[in-house]
PDB file of N, CA and C in Angstrom:
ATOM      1  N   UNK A   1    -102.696  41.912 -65.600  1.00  0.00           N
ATOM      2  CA  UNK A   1    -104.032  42.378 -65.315  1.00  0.00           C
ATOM      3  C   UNK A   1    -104.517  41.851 -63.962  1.00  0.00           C
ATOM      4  N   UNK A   2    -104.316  40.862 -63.737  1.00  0.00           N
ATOM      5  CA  UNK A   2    -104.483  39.726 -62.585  1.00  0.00           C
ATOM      6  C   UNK A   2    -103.666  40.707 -61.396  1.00  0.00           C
ATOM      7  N   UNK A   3    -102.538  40.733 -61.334  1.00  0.00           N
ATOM      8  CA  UNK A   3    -101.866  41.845 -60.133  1.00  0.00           C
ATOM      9  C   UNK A   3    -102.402  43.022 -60.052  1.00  0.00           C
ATOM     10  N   UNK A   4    -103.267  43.849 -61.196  1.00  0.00           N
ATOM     11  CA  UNK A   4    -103.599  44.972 -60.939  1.00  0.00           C
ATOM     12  C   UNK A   4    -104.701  44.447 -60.013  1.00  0.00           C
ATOM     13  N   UNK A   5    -105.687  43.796 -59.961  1.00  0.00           N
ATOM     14  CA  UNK A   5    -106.708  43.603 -58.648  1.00  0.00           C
ATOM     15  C   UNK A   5    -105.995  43.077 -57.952  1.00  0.00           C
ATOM     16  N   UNK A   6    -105.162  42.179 -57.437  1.00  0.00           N
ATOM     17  CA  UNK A   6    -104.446  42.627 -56.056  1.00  0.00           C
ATOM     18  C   UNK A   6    -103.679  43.420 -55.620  1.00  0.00           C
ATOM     19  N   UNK A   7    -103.256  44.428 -56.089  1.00  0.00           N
ATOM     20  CA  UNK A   7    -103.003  45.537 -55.629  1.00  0.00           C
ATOM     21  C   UNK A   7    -104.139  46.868 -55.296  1.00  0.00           C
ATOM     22  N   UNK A   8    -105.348  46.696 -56.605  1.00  0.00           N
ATOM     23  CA  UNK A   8    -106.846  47.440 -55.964  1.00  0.00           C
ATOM     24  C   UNK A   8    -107.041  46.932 -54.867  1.00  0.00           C
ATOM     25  N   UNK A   9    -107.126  46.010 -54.781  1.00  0.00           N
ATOM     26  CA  UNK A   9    -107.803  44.626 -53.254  1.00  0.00           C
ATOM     27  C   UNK A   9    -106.711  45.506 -52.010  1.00  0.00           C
ATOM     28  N   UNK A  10    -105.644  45.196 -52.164  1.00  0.00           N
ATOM     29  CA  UNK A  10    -105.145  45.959 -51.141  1.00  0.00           C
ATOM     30  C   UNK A  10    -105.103  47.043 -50.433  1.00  0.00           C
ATOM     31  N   UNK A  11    -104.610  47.910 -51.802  1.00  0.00           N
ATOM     32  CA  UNK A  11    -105.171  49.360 -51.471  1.00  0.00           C
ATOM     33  C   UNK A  11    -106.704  49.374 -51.281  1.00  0.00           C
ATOM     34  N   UNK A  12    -107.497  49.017 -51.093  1.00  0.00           N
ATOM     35  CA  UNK A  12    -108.796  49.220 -50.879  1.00  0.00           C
ATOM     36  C   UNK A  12    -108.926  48.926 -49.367  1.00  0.00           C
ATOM     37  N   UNK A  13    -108.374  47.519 -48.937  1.00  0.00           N
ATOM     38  CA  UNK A  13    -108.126  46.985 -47.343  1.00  0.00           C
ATOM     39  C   UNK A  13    -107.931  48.135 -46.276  1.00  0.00           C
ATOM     40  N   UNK A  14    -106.642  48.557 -47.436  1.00  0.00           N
ATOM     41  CA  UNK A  14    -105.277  49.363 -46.672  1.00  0.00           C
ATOM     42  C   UNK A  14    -106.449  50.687 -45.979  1.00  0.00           C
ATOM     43  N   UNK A  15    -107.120  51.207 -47.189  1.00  0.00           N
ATOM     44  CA  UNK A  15    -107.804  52.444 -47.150  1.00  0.00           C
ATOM     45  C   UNK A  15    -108.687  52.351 -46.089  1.00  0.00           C
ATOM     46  N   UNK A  16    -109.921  50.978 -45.872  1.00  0.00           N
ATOM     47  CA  UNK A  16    -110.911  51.007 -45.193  1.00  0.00           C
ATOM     48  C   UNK A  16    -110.469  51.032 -43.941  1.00  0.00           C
ATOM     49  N   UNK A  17    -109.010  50.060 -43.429  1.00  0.00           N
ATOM     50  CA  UNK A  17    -109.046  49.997 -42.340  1.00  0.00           C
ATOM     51  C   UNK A  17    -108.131  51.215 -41.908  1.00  0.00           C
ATOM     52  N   UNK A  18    -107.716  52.058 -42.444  1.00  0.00           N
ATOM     53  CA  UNK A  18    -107.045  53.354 -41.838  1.00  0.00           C
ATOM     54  C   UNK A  18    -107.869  54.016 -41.833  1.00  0.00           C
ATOM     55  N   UNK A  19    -109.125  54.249 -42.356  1.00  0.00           N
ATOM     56  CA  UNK A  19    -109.759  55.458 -42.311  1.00  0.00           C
ATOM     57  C   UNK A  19    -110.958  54.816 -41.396  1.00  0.00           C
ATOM     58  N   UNK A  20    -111.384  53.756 -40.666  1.00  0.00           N
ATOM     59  CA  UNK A  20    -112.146  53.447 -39.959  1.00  0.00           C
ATOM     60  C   UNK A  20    -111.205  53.602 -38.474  1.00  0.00           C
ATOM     61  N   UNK A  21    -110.067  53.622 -38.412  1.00  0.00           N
ATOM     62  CA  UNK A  21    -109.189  53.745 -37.376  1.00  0.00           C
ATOM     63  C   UNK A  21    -108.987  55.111 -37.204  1.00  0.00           C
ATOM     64  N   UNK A  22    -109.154  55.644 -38.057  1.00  0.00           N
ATOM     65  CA  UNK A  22    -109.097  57.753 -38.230  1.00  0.00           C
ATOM     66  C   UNK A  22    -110.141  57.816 -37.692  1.00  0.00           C
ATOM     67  N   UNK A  23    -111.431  56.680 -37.997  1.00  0.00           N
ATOM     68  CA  UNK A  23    -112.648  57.710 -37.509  1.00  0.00           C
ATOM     69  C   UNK A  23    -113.233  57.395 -36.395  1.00  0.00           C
ATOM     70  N   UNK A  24    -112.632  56.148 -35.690  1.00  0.00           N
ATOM     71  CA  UNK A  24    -112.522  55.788 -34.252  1.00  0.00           C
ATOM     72  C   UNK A  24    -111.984  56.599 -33.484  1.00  0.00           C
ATOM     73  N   UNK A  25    -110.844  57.039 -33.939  1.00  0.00           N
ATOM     74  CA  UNK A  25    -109.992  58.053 -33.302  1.00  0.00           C
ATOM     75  C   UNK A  25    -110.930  59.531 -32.694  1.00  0.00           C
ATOM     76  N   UNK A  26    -111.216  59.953 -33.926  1.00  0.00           N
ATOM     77  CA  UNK A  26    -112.201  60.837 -34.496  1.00  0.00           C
ATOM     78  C   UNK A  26    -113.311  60.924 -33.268  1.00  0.00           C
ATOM     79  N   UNK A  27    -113.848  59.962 -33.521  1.00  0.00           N
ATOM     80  CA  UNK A  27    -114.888  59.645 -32.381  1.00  0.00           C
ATOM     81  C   UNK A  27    -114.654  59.427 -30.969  1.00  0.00           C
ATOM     82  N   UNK A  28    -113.815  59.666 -30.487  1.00  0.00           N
ATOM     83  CA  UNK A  28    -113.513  59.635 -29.188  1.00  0.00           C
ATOM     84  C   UNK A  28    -113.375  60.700 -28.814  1.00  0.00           C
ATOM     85  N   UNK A  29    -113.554  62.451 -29.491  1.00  0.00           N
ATOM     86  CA  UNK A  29    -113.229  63.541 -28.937  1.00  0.00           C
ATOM     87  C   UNK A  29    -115.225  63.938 -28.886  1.00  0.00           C
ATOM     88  N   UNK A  30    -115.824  62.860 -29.226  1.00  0.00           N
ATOM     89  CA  UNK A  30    -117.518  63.393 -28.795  1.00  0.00           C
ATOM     90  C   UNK A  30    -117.762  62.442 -26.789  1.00  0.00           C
ATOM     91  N   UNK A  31    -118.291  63.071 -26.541  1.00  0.00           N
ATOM     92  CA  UNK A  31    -119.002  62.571 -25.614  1.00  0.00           C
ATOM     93  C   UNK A  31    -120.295  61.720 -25.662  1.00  0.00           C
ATOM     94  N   UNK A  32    -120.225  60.672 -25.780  1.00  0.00           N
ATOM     95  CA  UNK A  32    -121.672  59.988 -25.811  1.00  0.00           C
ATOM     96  C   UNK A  32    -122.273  59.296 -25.142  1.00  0.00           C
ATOM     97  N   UNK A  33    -120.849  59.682 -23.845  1.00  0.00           N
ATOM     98  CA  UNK A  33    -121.753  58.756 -22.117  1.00  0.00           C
ATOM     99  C   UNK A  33    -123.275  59.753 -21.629  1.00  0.00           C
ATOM    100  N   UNK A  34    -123.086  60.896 -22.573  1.00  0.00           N
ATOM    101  CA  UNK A  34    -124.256  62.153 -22.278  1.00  0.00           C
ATOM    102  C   UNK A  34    -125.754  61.670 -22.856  1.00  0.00           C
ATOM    103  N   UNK A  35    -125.424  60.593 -23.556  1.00  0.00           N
ATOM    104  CA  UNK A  35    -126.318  60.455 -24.438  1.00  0.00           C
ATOM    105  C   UNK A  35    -127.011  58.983 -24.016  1.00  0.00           C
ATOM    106  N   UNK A  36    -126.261  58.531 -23.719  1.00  0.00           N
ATOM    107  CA  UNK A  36    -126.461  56.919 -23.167  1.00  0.00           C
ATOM    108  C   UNK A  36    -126.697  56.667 -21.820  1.00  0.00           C
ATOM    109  N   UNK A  37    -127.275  55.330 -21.833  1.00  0.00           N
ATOM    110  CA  UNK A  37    -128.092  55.058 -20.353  1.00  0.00           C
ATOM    111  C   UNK A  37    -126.769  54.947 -19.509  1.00  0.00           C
ATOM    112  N   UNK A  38    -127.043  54.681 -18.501  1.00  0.00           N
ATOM    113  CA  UNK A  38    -125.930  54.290 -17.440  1.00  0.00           C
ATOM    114  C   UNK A  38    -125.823  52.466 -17.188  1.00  0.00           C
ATOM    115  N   UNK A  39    -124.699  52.352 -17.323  1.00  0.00           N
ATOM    116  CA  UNK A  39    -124.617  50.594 -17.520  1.00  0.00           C
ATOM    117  C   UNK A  39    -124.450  50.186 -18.206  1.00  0.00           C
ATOM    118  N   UNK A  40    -124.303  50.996 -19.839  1.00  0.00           N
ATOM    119  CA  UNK A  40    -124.720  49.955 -20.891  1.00  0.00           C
ATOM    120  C   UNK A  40    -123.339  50.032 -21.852  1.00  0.00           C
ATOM    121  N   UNK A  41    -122.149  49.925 -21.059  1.00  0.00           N
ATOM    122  CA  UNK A  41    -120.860  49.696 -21.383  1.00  0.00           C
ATOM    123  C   UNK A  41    -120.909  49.642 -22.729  1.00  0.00           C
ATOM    124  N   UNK A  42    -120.771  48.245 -22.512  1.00  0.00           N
ATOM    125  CA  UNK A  42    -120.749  47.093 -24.045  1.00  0.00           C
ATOM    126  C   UNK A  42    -121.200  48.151 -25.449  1.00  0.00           C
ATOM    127  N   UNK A  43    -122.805  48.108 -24.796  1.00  0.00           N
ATOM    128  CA  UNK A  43    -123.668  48.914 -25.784  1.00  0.00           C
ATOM    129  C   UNK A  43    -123.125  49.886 -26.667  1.00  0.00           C
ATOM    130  N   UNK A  44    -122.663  50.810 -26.186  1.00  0.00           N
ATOM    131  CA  UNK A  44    -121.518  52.061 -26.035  1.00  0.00           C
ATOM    132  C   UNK A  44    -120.388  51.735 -27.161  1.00  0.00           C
ATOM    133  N   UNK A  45    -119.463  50.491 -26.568  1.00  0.00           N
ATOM    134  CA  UNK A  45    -118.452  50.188 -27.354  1.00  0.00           C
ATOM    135  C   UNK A  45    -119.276  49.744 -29.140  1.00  0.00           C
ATOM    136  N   UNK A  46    -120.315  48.783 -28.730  1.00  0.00           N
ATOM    137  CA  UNK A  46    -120.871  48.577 -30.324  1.00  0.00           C
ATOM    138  C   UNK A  46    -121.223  49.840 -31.171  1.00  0.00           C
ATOM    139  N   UNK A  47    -121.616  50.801 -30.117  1.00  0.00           N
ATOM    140  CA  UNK A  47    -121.954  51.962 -31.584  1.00  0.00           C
ATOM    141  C   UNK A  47    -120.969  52.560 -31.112  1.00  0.00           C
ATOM    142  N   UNK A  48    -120.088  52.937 -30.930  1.00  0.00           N
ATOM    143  CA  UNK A  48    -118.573  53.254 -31.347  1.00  0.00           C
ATOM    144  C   UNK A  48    -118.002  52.384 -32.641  1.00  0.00           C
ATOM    145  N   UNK A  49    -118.187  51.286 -32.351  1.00  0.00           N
ATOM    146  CA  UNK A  49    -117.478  50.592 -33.491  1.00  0.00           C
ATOM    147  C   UNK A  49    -118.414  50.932 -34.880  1.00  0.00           C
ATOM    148  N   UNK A  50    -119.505  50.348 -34.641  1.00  0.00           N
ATOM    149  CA  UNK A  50    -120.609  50.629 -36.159  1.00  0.00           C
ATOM    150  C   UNK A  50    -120.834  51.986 -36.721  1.00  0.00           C
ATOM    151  N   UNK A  51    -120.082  52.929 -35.592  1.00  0.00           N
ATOM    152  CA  UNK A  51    -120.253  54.155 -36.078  1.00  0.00           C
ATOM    153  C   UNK A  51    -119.048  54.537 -37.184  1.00  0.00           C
ATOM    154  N   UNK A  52    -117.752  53.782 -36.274  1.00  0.00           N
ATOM    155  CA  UNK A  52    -116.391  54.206 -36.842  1.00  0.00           C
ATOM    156  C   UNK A  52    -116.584  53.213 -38.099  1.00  0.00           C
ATOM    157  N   UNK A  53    -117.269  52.096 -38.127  1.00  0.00           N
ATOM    158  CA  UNK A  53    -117.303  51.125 -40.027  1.00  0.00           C
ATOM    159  C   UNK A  53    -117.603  52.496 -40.867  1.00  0.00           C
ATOM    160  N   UNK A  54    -119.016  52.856 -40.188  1.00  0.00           N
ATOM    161  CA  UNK A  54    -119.606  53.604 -41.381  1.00  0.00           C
ATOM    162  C   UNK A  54    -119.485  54.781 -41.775  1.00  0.00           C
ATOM    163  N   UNK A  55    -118.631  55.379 -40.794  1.00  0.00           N
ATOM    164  CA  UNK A  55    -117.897  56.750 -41.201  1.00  0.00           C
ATOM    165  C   UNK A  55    -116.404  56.188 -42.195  1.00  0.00           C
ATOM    166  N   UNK A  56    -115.844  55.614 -41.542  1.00  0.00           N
ATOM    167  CA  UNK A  56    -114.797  55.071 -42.058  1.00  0.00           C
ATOM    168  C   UNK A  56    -114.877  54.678 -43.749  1.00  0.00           C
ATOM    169  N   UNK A  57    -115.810  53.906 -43.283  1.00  0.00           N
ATOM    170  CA  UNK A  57    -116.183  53.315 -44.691  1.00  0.00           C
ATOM    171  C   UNK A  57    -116.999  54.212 -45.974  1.00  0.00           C
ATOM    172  N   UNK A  58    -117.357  55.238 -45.971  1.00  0.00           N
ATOM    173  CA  UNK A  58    -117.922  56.079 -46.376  1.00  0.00           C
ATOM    174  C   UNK A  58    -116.894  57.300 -47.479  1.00  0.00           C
ATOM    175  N   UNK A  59    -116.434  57.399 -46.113  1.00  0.00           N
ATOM    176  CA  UNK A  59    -114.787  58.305 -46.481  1.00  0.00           C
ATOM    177  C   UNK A  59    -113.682  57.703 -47.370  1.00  0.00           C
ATOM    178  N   UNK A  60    -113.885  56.438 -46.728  1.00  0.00           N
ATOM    179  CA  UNK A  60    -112.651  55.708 -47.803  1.00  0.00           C
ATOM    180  C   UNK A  60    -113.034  54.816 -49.169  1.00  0.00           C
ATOM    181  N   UNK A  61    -114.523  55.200 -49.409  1.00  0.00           N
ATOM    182  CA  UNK A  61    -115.039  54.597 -50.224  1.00  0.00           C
ATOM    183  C   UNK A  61    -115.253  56.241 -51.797  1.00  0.00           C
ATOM    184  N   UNK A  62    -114.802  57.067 -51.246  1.00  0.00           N
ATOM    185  CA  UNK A  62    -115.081  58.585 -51.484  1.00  0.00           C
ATOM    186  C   UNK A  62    -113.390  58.725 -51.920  1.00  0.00           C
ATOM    187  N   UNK A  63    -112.772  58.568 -51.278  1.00  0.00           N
ATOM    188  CA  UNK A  63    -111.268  58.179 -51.422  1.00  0.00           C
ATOM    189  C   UNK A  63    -111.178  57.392 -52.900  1.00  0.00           C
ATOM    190  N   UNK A  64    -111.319  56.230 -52.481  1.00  0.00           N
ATOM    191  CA  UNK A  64    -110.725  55.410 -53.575  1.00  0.00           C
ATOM    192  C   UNK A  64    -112.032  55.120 -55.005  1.00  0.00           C
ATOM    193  N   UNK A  65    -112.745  56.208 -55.268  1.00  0.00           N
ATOM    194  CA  UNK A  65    -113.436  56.539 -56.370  1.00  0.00           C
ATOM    195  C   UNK A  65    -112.888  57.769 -56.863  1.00  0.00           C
ATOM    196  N   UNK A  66    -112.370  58.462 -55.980  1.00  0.00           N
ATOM    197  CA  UNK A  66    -111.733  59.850 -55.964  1.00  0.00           C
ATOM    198  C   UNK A  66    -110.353  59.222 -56.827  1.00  0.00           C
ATOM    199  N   UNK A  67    -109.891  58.311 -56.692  1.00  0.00           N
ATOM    200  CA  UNK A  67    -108.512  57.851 -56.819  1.00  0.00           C
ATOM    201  C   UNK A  67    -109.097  56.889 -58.055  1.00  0.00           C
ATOM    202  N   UNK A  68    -110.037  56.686 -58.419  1.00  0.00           N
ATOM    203  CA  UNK A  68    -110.284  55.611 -59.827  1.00  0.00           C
ATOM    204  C   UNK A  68    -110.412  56.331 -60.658  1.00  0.00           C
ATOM    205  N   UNK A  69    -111.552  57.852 -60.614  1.00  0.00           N
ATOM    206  CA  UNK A  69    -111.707  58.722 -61.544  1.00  0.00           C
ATOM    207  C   UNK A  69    -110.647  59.404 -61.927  1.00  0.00           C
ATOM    208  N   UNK A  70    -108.997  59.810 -60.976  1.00  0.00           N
ATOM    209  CA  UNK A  70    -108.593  60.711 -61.054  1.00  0.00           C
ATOM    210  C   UNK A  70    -107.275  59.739 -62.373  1.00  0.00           C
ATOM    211  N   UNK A  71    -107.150  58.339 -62.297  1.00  0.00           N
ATOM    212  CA  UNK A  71    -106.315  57.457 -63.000  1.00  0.00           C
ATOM    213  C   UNK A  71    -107.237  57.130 -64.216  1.00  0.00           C
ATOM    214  N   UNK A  72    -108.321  57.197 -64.335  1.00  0.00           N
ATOM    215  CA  UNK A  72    -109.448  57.034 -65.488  1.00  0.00           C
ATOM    216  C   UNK A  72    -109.196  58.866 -66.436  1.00  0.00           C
ATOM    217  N   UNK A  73    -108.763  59.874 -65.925  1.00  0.00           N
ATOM    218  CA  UNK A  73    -109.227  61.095 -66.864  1.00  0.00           C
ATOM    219  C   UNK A  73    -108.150  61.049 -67.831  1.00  0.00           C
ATOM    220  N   UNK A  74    -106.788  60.543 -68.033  1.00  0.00           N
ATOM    221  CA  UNK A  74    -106.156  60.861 -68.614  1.00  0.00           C
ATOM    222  C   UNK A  74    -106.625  59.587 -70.462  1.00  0.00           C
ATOM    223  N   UNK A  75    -107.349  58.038 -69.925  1.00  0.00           N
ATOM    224  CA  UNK A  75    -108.103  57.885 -70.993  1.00  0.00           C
ATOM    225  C   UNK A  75    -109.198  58.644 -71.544  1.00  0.00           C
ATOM    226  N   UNK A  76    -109.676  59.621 -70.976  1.00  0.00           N
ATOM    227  CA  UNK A  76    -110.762  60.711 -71.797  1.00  0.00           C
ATOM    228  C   UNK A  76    -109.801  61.448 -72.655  1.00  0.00           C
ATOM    229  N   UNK A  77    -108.653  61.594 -72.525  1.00  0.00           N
ATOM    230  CA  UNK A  77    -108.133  62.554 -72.986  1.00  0.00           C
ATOM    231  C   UNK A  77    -107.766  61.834 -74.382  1.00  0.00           C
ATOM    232  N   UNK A  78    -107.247  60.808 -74.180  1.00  0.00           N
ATOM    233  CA  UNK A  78    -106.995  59.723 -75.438  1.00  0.00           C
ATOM    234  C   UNK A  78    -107.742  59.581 -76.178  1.00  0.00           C
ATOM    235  N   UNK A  79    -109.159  59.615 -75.984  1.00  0.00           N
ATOM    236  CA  UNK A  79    -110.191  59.382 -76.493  1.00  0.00           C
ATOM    237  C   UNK A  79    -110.803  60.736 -77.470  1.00  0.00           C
ATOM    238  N   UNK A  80    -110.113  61.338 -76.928  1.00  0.00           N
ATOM    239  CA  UNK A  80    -110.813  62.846 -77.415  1.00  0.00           C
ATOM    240  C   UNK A  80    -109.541  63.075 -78.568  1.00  0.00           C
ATOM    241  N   UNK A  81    -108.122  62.850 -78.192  1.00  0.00           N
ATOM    242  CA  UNK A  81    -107.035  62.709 -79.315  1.00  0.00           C
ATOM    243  C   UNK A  81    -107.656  62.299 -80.332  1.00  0.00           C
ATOM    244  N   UNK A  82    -108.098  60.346 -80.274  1.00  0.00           N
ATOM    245  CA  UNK A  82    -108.237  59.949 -80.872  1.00  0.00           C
ATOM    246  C   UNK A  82    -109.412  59.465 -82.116  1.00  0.00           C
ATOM    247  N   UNK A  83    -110.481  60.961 -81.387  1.00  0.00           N
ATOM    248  CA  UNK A  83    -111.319  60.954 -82.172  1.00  0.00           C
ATOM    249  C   UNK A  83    -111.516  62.384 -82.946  1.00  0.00           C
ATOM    250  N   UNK A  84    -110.255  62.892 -83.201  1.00  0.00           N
ATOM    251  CA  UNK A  84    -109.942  64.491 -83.597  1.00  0.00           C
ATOM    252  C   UNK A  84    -109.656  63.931 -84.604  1.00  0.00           C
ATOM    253  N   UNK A  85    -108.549  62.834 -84.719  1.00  0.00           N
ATOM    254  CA  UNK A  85    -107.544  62.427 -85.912  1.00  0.00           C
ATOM    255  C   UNK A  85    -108.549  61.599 -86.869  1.00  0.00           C
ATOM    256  N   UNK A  86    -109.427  61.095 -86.204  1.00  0.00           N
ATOM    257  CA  UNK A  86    -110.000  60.341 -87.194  1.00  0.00           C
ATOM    258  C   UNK A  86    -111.152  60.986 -88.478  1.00  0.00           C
ATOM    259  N   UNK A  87    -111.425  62.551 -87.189  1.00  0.00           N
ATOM    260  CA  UNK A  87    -112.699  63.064 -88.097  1.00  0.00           C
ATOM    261  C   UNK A  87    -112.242  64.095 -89.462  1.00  0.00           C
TER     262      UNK A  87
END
């Protein structure tokens, strides 16, 4: 039981930081020097990054609920067996 949360823990790592790296990626085909002052480099790079957490993180949080419910339906099904036989 103990290895099954480190392996959730992982796959969960695994998920956030690939899909915050997808959405960095992602984010580099917008232009947002159009949008921003002139000079403010740094600035720029921080909401690039806080943008790519929270897209990232959003998606891969959508992911791996997507992936809890989809390993959780086959106990509904047990449940529904096992309350046919009893009635």
């Amino acid at each position: 039981m103990i290895s099954g949360f480190g392996q959730q823990a992982l796959i969960s790592i695994m998920s956030h930081l690939v899909f915050i790296a997808l959405a960095w990626w992602a984010l580099q085909a917008l232009r947002f020097e159009t949008l921003l002052r002139a000079n403010h480099v740094f600035q720029a790079r921080v909401l690039y990054v806080l943008l790519s957490i929270v897209i990232g993180s959003s998606v891969s949080n959508f992911f791996l609920d997507y992936l809890l419910w989809s390993q959780q339906l086959p106990l509904i099904l047990q449940n529904i067996t096992f309350f046919r036989c009893c009635i």
